[in-house]
Short mmCIF file of C-alpha atoms in Angstrom, two decimals:
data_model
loop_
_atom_site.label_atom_id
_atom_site.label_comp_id
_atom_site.label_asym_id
_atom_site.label_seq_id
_atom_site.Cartn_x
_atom_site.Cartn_y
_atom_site.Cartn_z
CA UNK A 935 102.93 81.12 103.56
CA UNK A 936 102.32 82.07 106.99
CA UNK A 937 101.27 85.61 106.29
CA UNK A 938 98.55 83.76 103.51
CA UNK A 939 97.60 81.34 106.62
CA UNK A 940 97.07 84.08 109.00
CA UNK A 941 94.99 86.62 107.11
CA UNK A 942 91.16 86.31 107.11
CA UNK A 943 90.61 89.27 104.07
CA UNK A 944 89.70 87.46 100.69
CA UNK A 945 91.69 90.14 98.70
CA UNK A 946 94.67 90.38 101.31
CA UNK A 947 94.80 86.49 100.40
CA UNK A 948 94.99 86.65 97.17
CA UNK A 949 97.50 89.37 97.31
CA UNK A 950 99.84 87.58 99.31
CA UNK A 951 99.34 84.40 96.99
CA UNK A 952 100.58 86.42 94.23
CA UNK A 953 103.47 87.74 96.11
CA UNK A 954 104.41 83.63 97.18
CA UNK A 955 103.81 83.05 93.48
CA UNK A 956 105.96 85.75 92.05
CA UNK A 957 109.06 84.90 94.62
CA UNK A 958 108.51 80.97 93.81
CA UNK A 959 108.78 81.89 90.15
CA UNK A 960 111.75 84.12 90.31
CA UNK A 961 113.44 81.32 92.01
CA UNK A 962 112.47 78.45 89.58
CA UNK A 963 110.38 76.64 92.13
CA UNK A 964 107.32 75.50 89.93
CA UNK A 965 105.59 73.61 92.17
CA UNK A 966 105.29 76.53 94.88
CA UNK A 967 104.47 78.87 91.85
CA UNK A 968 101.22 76.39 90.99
CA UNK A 969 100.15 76.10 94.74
CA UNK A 970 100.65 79.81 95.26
CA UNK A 971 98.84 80.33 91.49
CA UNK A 972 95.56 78.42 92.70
CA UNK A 973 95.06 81.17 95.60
CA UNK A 974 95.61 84.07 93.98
CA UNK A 975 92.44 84.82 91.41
CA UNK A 976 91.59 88.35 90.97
CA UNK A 977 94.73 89.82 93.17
CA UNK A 978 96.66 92.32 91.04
CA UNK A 979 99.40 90.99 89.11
CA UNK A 980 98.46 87.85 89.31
CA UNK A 981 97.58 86.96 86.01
CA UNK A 982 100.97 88.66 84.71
CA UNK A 983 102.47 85.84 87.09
CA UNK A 984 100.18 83.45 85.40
CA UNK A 985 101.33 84.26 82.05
CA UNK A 986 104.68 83.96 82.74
CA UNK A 987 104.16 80.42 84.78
CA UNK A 988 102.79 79.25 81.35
CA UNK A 989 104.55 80.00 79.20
CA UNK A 990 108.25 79.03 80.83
CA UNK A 991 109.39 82.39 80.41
CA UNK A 992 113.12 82.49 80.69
CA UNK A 993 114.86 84.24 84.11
CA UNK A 994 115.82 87.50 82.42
CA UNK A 995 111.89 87.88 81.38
CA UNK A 996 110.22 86.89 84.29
CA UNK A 997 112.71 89.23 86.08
CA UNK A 998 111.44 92.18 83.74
CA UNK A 999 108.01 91.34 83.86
CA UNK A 1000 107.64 90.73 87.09
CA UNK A 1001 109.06 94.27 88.14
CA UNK A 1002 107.29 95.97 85.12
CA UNK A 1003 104.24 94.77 86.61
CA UNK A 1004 105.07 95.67 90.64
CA UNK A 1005 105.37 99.08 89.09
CA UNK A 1006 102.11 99.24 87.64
CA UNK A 1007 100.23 97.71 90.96
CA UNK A 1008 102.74 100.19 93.47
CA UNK A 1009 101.52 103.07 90.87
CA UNK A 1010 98.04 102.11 90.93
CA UNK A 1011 97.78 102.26 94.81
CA UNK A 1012 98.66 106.11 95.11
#
């Protein structure tokens, strides 16, 4: 959360958000997930993370997902 503190970008924000989101979801934490969720708008991934928040997706598909997706947004950047 320090890293989301610090920056001053809009998009870095949200991109970091997304990242606190997708770490507090992977661990079960729902309440981080939420906080992290309400920063994150328009950051890639993020509504994947969403999604998954919603629905209660068990571990084993949230752990697909969520690396399906980082290897759509790591693809996307080259």
């Amino acid at each position: 959360m320090a890293l989301y503190r610090g920056s001053t970008e809009p998009a870095a924000r949200a991109r970091l958000a997304t990242l606190i989101a997708a770490s507090a979801l992977r661990r079960g934490d729902h309440h981080l997930t939420a906080c992290a969720l309400a920063h994150a708008h328009g950051a890639p991934g993020a509504a994947t993370v969403g999604l998954l928040f919603q629905h209660h997706a068990g571990a084993e598909v949230v752990e697909q997902q969520l690396d399906e997706t980082a290897g759509r947004v790591g693809a996307a950047r080259c």
